[in-house]
Each structure stands twice: as C-alpha cells, then as structure tokens.
C-alpha cells in the first residue's frame, strides 16, 4: 500500500519517470527471478546439510527425529 502511494506521489510530480517505473518493474522482476530461485535452492541445500550433520547429535541425545 505504501509503495502504491509513493508511486502516486511520483506520478503527480514526475509522470514520465512514474510511467517508466511502471513499465520497467515487470521486466526487472522477471530478470531477477532466476536469482531468487537460486537463493531459495542454496538456502534449502544448506538447511538439508545442517540437518544431516546435526542428526547424529540429536540421536545421541535421545531427541526424537
């Protein structure tokens, strides 16, 4: 909601820049999408490795898996 209000203020003061932002936003979002997917994958791999490394310690302490 705040982003939309800021865009409206930009539209009032500098409408060409606001329209350029409106057109470029989906393009930039699509360009950055692979990096988001890569970040989620790396996070998942590190979480998996952390769980695998901590599994013997959890079993030895008697905690349920």
GROMACS .gro file of C-alpha atoms in nm:
model
   65
    1UNK     CA    1   0.000   0.000   0.000
    2UNK     CA    2   0.283   0.238   0.086
    3UNK     CA    3   0.456   0.155  -0.241
    4UNK     CA    4   0.141   0.240  -0.432
    5UNK     CA    5   0.105   0.572  -0.250
    6UNK     CA    6   0.468   0.657  -0.325
    7UNK     CA    7   0.409   0.573  -0.690
    8UNK     CA    8   0.107   0.808  -0.694
    9UNK     CA    9   0.318   1.088  -0.549
   10UNK     CA   10   0.582   1.019  -0.814
   11UNK     CA   11   0.308   1.023  -1.078
   12UNK     CA   12   0.195   1.368  -0.965
   13UNK     CA   13   0.541   1.521  -0.951
   14UNK     CA   14   0.718   1.345  -1.237
   15UNK     CA   15   0.479   1.143  -1.451
   16UNK     CA   16   0.731   1.029  -1.718
   17UNK     CA   17   0.950   0.870  -1.450
   18UNK     CA   18   0.647   0.708  -1.289
   19UNK     CA   19   0.535   0.559  -1.619
   20UNK     CA   20   0.887   0.437  -1.690
   21UNK     CA   21   0.894   0.269  -1.348
   22UNK     CA   22   0.555   0.113  -1.420
   23UNK     CA   23   0.682  -0.035  -1.747
   24UNK     CA   24   1.025  -0.146  -1.620
   25UNK     CA   25   0.910  -0.307  -1.293
   26UNK     CA   26   0.779  -0.632  -1.450
   27UNK     CA   27   1.088  -0.661  -1.671
   28UNK     CA   28   1.325  -0.620  -1.375
   29UNK     CA   29   1.116  -0.866  -1.173
   30UNK     CA   30   1.147  -1.126  -1.450
   31UNK     CA   31   1.521  -1.067  -1.481
   32UNK     CA   32   1.573  -1.115  -1.105
   33UNK     CA   33   1.353  -1.425  -1.078
   34UNK     CA   34   1.635  -1.676  -1.150
   35UNK     CA   35   1.842  -1.523  -0.871
   36UNK     CA   36   1.553  -1.563  -0.627
   37UNK     CA   37   1.514  -1.927  -0.728
   38UNK     CA   38   1.888  -1.980  -0.690
   39UNK     CA   39   1.878  -1.822  -0.344
   40UNK     CA   40   1.593  -2.048  -0.234
   41UNK     CA   41   1.779  -2.353  -0.365
   42UNK     CA   42   2.103  -2.262  -0.187
   43UNK     CA   43   1.911  -2.199   0.137
   44UNK     CA   44   1.739  -2.537   0.108
   45UNK     CA   45   2.069  -2.717   0.042
   46UNK     CA   46   2.233  -2.556   0.346
   47UNK     CA   47   1.933  -2.641   0.563
   48UNK     CA   48   1.946  -3.001   0.441
   49UNK     CA   49   2.320  -3.027   0.507
   50UNK     CA   50   2.277  -2.875   0.852
   51UNK     CA   51   2.003  -3.123   0.934
   52UNK     CA   52   2.215  -3.415   0.812
   53UNK     CA   53   2.515  -3.302   1.018
   54UNK     CA   54   2.308  -3.250   1.332
   55UNK     CA   55   2.118  -3.580   1.303
   56UNK     CA   56   2.379  -3.794   1.489
   57UNK     CA   57   2.390  -3.543   1.775
   58UNK     CA   58   2.011  -3.545   1.806
   59UNK     CA   59   2.001  -3.923   1.805
   60UNK     CA   60   2.272  -3.948   2.072
   61UNK     CA   61   2.087  -3.704   2.300
   62UNK     CA   62   1.772  -3.910   2.274
   63UNK     CA   63   1.562  -3.649   2.099
   64UNK     CA   64   1.302  -3.774   1.856
   65UNK     CA   65   1.384  -3.733   1.489
   0.00000   0.00000   0.00000
